[in-house]
Short mmCIF file of C-alpha atoms in Angstrom, two decimals:
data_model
loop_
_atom_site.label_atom_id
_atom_site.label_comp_id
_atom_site.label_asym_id
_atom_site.label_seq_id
_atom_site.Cartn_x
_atom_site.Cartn_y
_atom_site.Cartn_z
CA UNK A 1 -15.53 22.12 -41.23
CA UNK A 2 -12.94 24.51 -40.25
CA UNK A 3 -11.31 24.26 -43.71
CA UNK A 4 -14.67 25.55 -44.81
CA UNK A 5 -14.50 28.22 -42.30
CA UNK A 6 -11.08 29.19 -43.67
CA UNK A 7 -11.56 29.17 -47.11
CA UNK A 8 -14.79 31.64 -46.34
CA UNK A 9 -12.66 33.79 -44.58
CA UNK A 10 -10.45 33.96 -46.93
CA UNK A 11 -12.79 34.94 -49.61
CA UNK A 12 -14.55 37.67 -47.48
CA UNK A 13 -11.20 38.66 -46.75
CA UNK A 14 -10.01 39.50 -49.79
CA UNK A 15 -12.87 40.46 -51.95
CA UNK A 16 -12.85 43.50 -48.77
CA UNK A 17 -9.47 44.35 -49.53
CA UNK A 18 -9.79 44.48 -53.25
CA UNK A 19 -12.47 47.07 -52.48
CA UNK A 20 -10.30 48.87 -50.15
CA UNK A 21 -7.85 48.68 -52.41
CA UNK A 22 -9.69 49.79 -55.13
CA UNK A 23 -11.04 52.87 -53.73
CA UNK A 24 -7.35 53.92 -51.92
CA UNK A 25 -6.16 53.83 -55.59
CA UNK A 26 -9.45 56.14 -57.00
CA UNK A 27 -9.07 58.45 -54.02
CA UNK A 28 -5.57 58.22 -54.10
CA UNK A 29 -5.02 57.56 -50.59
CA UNK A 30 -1.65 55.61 -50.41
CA UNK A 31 -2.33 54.36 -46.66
CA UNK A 32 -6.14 52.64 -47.45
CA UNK A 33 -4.35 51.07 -50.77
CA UNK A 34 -1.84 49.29 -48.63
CA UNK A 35 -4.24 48.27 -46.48
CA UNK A 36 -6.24 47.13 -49.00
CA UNK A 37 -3.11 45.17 -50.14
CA UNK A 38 -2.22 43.54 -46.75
CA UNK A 39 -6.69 42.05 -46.56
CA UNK A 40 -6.11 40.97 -49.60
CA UNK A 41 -2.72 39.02 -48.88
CA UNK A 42 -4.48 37.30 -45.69
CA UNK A 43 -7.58 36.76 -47.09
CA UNK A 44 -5.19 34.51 -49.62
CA UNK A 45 -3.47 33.27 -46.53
CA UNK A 46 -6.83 32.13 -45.15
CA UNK A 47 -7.66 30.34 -48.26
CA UNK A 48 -4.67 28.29 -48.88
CA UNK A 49 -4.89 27.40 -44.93
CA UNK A 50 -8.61 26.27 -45.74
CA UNK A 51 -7.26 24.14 -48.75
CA UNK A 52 -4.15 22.41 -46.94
CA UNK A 53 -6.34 21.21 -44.31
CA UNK A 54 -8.61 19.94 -47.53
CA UNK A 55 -5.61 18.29 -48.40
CA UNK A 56 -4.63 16.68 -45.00
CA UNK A 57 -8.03 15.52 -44.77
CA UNK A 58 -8.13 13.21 -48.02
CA UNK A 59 -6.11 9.51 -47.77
CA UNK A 60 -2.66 9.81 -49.41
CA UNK A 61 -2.63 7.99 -52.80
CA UNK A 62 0.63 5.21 -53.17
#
């Protein structure tokens, strides 16, 4: 379950800072495009989290 909560995280993470990120760029504000930039790089933290504990979860193949 919290895998699941992870990977959703993650996703709502960084579909935010692709938006930030997208509109520092259009507005040319160099501080909300690095923040957009940093969301984005811990939403993908979040997922891969969510997906290791996936991976823990499922019985090791010999």
């Amino acid at each position: 379950m919290r895998s699941a909560m992870d990977k959703g995280r993650g996703h709502a993470r960084e579909s935010s800072g692709q938006a930030k990120h997208a509109a520092g760029k259009m507005a040319e504000t160099k501080n909300m495009e690095a923040e957009g930039r940093t969301q984005e790089t811990k939403g993908e933290g979040h997922k891969a989290m969510g997906k290791e504990k996936d991976a823990a979860k499922k019985p090791a193949h010999h």
